[in-house]
Short mmCIF file of C-alpha atoms in Angstrom, two decimals:
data_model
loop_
_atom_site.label_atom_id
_atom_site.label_comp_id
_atom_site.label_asym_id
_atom_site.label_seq_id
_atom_site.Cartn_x
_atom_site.Cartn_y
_atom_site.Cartn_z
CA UNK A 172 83.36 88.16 124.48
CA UNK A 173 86.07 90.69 125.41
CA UNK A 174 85.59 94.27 125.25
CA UNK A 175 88.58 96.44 123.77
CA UNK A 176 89.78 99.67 125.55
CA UNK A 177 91.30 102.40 122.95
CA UNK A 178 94.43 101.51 124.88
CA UNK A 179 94.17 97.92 123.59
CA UNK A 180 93.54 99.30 120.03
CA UNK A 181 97.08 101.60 119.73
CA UNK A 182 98.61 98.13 120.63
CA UNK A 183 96.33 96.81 117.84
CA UNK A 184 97.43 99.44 115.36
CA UNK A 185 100.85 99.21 116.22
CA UNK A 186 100.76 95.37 116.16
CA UNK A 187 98.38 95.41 112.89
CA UNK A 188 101.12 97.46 110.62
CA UNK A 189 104.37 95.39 111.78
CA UNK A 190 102.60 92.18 111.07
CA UNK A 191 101.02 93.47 107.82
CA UNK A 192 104.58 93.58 106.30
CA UNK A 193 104.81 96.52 104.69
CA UNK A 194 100.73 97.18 103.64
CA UNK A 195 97.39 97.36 105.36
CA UNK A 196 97.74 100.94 105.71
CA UNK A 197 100.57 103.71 107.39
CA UNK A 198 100.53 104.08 111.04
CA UNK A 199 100.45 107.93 110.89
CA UNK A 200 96.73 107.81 109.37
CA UNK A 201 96.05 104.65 111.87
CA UNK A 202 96.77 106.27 114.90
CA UNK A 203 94.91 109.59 113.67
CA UNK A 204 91.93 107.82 112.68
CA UNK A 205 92.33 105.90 116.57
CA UNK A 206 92.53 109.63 118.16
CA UNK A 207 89.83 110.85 116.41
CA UNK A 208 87.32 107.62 117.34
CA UNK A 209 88.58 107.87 121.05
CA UNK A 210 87.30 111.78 121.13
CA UNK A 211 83.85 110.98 119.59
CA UNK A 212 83.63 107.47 121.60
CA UNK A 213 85.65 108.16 124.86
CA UNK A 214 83.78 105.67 126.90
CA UNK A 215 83.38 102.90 124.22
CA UNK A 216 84.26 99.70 124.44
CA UNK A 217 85.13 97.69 121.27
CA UNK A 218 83.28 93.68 121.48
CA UNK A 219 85.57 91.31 120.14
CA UNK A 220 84.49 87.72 119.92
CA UNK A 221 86.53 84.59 119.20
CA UNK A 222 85.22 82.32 116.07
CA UNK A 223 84.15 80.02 118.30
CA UNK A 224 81.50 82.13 119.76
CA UNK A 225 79.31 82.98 117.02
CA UNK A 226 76.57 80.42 115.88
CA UNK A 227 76.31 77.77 113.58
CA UNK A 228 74.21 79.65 110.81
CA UNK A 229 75.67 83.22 111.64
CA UNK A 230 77.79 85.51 109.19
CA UNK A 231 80.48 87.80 109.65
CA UNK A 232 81.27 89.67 106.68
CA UNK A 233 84.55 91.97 105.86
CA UNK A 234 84.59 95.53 105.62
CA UNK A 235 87.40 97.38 104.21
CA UNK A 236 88.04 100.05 101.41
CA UNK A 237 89.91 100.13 98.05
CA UNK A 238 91.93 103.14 96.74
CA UNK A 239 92.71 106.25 98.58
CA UNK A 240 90.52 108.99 100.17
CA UNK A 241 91.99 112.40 98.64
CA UNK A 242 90.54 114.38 101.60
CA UNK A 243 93.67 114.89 104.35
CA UNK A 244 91.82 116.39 106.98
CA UNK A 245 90.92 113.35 109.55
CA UNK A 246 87.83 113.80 110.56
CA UNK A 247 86.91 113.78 106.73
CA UNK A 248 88.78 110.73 105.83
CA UNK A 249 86.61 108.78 108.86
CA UNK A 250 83.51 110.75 108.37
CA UNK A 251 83.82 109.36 105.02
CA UNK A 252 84.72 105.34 105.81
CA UNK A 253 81.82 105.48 108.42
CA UNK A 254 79.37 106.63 105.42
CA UNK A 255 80.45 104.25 102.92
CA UNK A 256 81.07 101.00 105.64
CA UNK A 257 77.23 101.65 106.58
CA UNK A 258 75.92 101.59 103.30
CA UNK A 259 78.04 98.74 102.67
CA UNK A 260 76.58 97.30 105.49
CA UNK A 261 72.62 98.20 105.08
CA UNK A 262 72.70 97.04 101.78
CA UNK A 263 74.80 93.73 101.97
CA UNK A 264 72.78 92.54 105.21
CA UNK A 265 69.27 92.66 103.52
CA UNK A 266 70.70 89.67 101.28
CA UNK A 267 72.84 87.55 103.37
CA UNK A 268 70.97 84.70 105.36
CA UNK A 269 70.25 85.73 109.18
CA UNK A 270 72.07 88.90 108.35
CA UNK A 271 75.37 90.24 109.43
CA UNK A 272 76.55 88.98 112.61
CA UNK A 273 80.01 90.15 113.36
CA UNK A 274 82.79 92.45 111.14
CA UNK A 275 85.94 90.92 110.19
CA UNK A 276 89.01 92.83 108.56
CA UNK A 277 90.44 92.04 105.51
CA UNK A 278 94.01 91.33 106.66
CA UNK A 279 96.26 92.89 109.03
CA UNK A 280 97.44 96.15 109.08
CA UNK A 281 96.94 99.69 110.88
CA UNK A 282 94.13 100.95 109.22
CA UNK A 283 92.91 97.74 108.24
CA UNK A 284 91.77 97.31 112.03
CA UNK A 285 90.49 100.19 112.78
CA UNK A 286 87.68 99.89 109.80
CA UNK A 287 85.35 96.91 111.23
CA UNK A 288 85.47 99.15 114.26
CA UNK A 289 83.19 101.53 112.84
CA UNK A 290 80.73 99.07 111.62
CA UNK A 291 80.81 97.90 115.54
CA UNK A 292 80.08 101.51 116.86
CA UNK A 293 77.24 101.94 114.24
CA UNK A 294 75.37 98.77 113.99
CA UNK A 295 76.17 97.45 117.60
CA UNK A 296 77.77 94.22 116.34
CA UNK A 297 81.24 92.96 117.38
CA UNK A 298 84.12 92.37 115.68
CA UNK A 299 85.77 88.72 115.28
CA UNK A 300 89.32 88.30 116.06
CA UNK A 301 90.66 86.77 112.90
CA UNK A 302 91.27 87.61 109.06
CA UNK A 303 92.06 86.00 106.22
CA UNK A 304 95.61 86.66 105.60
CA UNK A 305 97.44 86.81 108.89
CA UNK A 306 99.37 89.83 107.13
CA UNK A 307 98.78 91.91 104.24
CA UNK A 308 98.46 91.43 100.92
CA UNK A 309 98.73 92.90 97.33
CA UNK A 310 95.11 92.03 95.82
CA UNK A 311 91.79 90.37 96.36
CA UNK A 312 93.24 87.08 94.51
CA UNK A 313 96.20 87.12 96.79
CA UNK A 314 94.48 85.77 100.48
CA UNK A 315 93.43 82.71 101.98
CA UNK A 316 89.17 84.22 101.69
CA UNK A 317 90.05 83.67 97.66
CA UNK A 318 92.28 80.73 98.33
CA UNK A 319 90.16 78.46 100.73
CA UNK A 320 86.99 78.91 98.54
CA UNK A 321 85.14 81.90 100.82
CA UNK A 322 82.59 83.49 98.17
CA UNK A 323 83.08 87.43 97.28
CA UNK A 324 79.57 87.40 96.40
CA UNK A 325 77.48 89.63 96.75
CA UNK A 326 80.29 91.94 96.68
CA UNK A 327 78.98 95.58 97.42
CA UNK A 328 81.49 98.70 96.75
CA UNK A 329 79.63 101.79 97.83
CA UNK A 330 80.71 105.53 96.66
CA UNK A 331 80.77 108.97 98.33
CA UNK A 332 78.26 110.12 95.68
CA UNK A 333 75.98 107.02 96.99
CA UNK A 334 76.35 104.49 94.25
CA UNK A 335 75.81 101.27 95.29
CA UNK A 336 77.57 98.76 92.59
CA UNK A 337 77.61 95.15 92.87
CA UNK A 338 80.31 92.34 92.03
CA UNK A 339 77.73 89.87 90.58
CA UNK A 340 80.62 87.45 88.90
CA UNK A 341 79.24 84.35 87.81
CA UNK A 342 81.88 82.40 89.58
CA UNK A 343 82.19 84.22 93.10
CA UNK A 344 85.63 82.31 93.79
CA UNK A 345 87.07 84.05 90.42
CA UNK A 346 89.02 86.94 92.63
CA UNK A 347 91.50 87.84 89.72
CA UNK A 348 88.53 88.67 87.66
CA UNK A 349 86.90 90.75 90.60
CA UNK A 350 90.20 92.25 91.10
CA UNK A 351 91.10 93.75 87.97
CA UNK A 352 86.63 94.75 87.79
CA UNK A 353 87.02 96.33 91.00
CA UNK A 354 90.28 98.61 89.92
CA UNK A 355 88.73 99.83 86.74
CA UNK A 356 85.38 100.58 88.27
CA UNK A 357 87.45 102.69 90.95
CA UNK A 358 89.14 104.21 88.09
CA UNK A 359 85.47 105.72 87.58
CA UNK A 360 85.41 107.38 91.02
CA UNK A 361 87.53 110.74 92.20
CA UNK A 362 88.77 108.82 95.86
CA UNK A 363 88.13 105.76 97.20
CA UNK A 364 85.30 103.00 97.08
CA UNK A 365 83.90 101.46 100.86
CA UNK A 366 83.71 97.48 99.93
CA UNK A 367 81.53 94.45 101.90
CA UNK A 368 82.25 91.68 100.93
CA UNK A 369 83.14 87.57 101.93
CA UNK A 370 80.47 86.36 104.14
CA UNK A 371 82.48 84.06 106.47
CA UNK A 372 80.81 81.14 108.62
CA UNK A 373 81.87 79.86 111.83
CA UNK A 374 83.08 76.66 110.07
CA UNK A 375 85.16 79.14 107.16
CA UNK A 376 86.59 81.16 109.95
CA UNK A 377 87.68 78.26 112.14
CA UNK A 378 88.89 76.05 108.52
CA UNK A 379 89.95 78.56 105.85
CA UNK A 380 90.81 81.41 107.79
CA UNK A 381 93.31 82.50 110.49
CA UNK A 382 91.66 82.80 114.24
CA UNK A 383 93.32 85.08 116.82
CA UNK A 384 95.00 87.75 114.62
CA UNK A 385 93.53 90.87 116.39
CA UNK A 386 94.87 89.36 119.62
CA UNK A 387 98.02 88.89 118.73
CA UNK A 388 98.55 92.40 117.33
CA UNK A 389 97.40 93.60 120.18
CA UNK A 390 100.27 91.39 121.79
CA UNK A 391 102.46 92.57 119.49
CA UNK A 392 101.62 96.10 119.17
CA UNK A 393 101.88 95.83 123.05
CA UNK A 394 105.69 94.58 123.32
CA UNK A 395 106.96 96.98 120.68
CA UNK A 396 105.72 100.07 123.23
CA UNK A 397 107.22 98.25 125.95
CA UNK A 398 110.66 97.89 124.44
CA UNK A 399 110.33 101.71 123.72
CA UNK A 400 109.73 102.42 127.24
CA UNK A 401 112.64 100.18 128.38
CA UNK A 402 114.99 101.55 125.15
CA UNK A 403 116.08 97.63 124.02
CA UNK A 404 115.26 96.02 120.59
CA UNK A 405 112.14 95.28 119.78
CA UNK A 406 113.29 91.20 119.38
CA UNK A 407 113.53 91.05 122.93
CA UNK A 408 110.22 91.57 123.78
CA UNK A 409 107.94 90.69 120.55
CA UNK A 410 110.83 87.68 119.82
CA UNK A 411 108.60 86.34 123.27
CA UNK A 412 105.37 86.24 121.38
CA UNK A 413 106.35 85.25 117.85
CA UNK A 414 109.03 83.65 115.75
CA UNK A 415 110.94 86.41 114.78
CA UNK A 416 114.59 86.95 113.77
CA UNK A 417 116.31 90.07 112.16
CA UNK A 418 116.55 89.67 108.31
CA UNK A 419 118.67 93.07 108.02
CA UNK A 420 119.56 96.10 109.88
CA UNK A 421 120.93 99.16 108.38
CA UNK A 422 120.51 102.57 107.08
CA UNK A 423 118.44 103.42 103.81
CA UNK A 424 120.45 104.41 101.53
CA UNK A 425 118.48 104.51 98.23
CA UNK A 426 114.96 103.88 97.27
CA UNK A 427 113.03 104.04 94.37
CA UNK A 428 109.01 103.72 93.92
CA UNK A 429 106.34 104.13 91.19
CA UNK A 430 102.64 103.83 91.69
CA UNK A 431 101.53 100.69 89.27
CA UNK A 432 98.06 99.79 88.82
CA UNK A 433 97.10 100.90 92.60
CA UNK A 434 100.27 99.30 93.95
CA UNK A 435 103.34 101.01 95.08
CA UNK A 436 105.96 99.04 93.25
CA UNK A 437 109.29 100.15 95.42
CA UNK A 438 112.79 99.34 95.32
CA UNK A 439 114.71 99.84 98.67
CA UNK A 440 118.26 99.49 99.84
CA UNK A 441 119.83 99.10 102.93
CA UNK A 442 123.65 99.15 104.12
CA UNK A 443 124.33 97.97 107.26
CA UNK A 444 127.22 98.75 109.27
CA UNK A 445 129.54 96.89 107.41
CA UNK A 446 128.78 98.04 104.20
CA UNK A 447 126.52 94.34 103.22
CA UNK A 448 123.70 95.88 101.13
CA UNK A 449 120.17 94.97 101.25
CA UNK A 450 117.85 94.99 98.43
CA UNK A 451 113.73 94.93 99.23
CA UNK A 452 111.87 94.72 96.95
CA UNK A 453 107.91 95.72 97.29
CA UNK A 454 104.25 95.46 95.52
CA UNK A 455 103.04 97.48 98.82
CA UNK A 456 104.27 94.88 100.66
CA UNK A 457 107.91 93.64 100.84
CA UNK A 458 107.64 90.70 98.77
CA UNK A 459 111.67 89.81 98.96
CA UNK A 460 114.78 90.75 100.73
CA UNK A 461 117.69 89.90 99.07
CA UNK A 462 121.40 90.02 100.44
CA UNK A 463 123.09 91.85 97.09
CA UNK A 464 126.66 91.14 98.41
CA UNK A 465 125.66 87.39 98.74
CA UNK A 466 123.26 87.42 95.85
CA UNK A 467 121.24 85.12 98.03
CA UNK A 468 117.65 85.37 99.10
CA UNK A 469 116.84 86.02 102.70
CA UNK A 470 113.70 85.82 102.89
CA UNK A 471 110.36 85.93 100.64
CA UNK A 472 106.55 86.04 101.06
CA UNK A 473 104.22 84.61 101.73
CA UNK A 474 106.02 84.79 105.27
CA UNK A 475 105.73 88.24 106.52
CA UNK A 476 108.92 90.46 106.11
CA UNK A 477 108.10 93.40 109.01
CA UNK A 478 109.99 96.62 108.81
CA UNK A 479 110.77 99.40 111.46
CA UNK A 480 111.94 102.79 112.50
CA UNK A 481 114.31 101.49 115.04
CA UNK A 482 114.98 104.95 116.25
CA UNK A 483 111.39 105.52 116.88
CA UNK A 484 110.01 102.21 117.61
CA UNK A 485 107.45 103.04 114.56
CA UNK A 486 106.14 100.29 112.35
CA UNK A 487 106.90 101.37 108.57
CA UNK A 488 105.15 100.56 105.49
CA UNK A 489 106.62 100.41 102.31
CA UNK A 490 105.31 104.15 101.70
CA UNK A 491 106.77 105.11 105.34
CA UNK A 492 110.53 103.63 104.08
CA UNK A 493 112.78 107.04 103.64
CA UNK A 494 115.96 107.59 102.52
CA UNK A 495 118.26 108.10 105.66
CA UNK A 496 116.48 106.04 108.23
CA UNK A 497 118.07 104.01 110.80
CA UNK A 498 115.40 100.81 110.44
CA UNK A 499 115.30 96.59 110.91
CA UNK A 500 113.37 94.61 108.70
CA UNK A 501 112.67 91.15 110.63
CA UNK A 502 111.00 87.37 109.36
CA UNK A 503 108.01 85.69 110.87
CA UNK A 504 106.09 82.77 109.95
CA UNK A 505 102.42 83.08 108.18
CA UNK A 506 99.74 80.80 108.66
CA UNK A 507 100.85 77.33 107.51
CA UNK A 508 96.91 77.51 105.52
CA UNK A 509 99.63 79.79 103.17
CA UNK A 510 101.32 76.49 102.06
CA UNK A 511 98.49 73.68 102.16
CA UNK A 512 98.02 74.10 98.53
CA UNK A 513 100.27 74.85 95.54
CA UNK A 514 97.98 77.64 94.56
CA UNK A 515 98.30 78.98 97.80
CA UNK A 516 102.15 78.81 97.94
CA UNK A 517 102.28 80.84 94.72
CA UNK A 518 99.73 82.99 94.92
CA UNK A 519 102.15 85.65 95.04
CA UNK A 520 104.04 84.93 91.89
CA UNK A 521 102.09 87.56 90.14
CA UNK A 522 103.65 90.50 92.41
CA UNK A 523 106.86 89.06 92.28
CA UNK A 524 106.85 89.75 88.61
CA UNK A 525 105.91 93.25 89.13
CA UNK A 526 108.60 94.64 91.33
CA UNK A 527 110.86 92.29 89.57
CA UNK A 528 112.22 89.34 92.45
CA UNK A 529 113.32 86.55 89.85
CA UNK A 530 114.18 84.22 92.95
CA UNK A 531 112.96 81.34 94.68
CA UNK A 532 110.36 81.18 97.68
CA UNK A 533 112.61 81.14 100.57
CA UNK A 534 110.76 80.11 104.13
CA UNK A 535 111.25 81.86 107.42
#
């Protein structure tokens, strides 16, 4: 077991929302939500396990939220995530064999990390380093927990008001079906919903799953503040840790977004400095990047397309993308587990359609 300074969680945040291409939360509400923790919990020190360390019969379940909290004040937003993560987690532990072992995220992503942390501070349990996505995604059908057979069920969503409602589907591996349930019922509420959900074994974590995610943000998030401090591009240090190569570089020069269904669908275009345009196209995260002087694809999911503020060394997501900024979008490999199976390999076909990429999958 390793234990996690807050130091070693700003690298995780900062690693967390490069890798999460373009979702898993903005950094700005990441690194407020890490300030805020680190003045309650100064002399905590997050447990972080491998999947190798837990026991045969234990389970780790995730712990993440749908929706948005409409509160802006910080210490609201956590005060409410802590509430509706331990509900989550009273409830969902009374029904899963030898109770809750460990907290996993969701996927990566700024925000996305910091959640499971709050289940560790209340209930004294660690977290695992791993997810199921080894980036971001659009929707609950759209990761490898779906798409390597881990159950939903019992999925709990738990309310502000104190509702407890349960995803009971009568075939727990249907995730399109507790996808579009889980958007109307948060259609019901005024914010946000806390949500418990895919009980992951030792075995899952190790087969179906993607081990050592947390670390390498943390890697990650680490090199990009070091090629701050040393004022070079962030390839030369993070290119060290991971596959990475520079997909386009340029200024913003137009974008365009609507809020779909929960998802912000976005158009954005970048013009480098010799006038090539760039076209991205989003479903919160970049699904394509397209070269419009070529008319070639670049680059597509299910590998990760990262973007950032190259001025300020910042991490973007899709919401963070402005008109006028100097940024880099960059390629790097997924988890091959994304292209073991042909349901896998177009699991993101759906969000294609929405922000309307016609093209191929192209590979890092």
């Amino acid at each position: 077991m390793k234990y996690l300074s807050w130091k070693d969680v700003e690298y995780m945040v900062y690693g967390g929302a490069f890798l999460a291409g373009g979702g898993g939360g903005g950094m700005d509400a990441g690194l407020a939500m890490l300030a805020e923790l680190e003045k309650r919990y100064p002399d905590y020190k997050v447990p972080m396990i491998s999947p190798e360390e837990m026991k045969d019969d234990e389970y780790a379940a995730v712990f993440g939220g749908i929706g948005a909290p409409t509160a802006v004040d910080i210490k609201t937003v956590l005060d409410l995530f802590d509430k509706l993560l331990k509900h989550g987690y009273e409830v969902a532990a009374e029904e899963v064999p030898h109770g809750i072992a460990a907290a996993l995220p969701p996927e990566q992503g700024s925000l996305c990390c910091i959640l499971p942390i709050l289940v560790s501070i209340a209930q004294g349990i660690p977290v695992v380093d791993a997810d199921g996505c080894d980036r971001a995604c659009p929707g609950l059908e759209c990761c490898l927990y779906t798409l390597n057979g881990v159950p939903f069920y019992p999925g709990i969503l738990t309310s502000e008001r104190g509702h407890i409602i349960r995803i009971e589907p009568s075939d727990p591996l249907d995730a399109a079906i507790i996808e579009r349930t889980t958007r109307r019922i948060l259609d019901l509420y005024e914010n946000m919903l806390g949500m418990t959900c895919w009980y992951s074994s030792k075995e899952d974590i190790l087969t179906k799953l993607v081990p050592g995610t947390l670390s390498k943000a943390i890697a990650v998030g680490k090199a990009i503040l070091e090629a701050k401090e040393k004022g070079v591009d962030v390839s030369e240090t993070v290119g060290k840790l991971v596959p990475l190569k520079l997909l386009a570089e340029g200024v913003v020069t137009k974008k365009e977004s609507v809020i779909n269904e929960g998802h912000d669908i976005a158009t954005t275009i970048v013009t480098d400095a010799e006038g090539v345009e760039y076209r991205i196209l989003a479903a919160n995260e970049s699904m394509a990047l397209e070269n419009l002087t070529t008319g070639e694809t670049v680059m597509s999911c299910p590998d990760v397309i990262c973007s950032i503020d190259k001025d300020n060394y910042y991490p973007l997501s899709t919401a963070d993308v402005l008109e006028g900024m100097h940024v880099q979008y960059f390629g790097t490999p997924v988890d091959e587990k994304w292209f073991a199976t042909e349901t896998a390999r177009n699991s993101f076909a759906p969000h294609f359609k929405k922000c309307g990429y016609e093209g191929p999958m192209v590979r890092f």
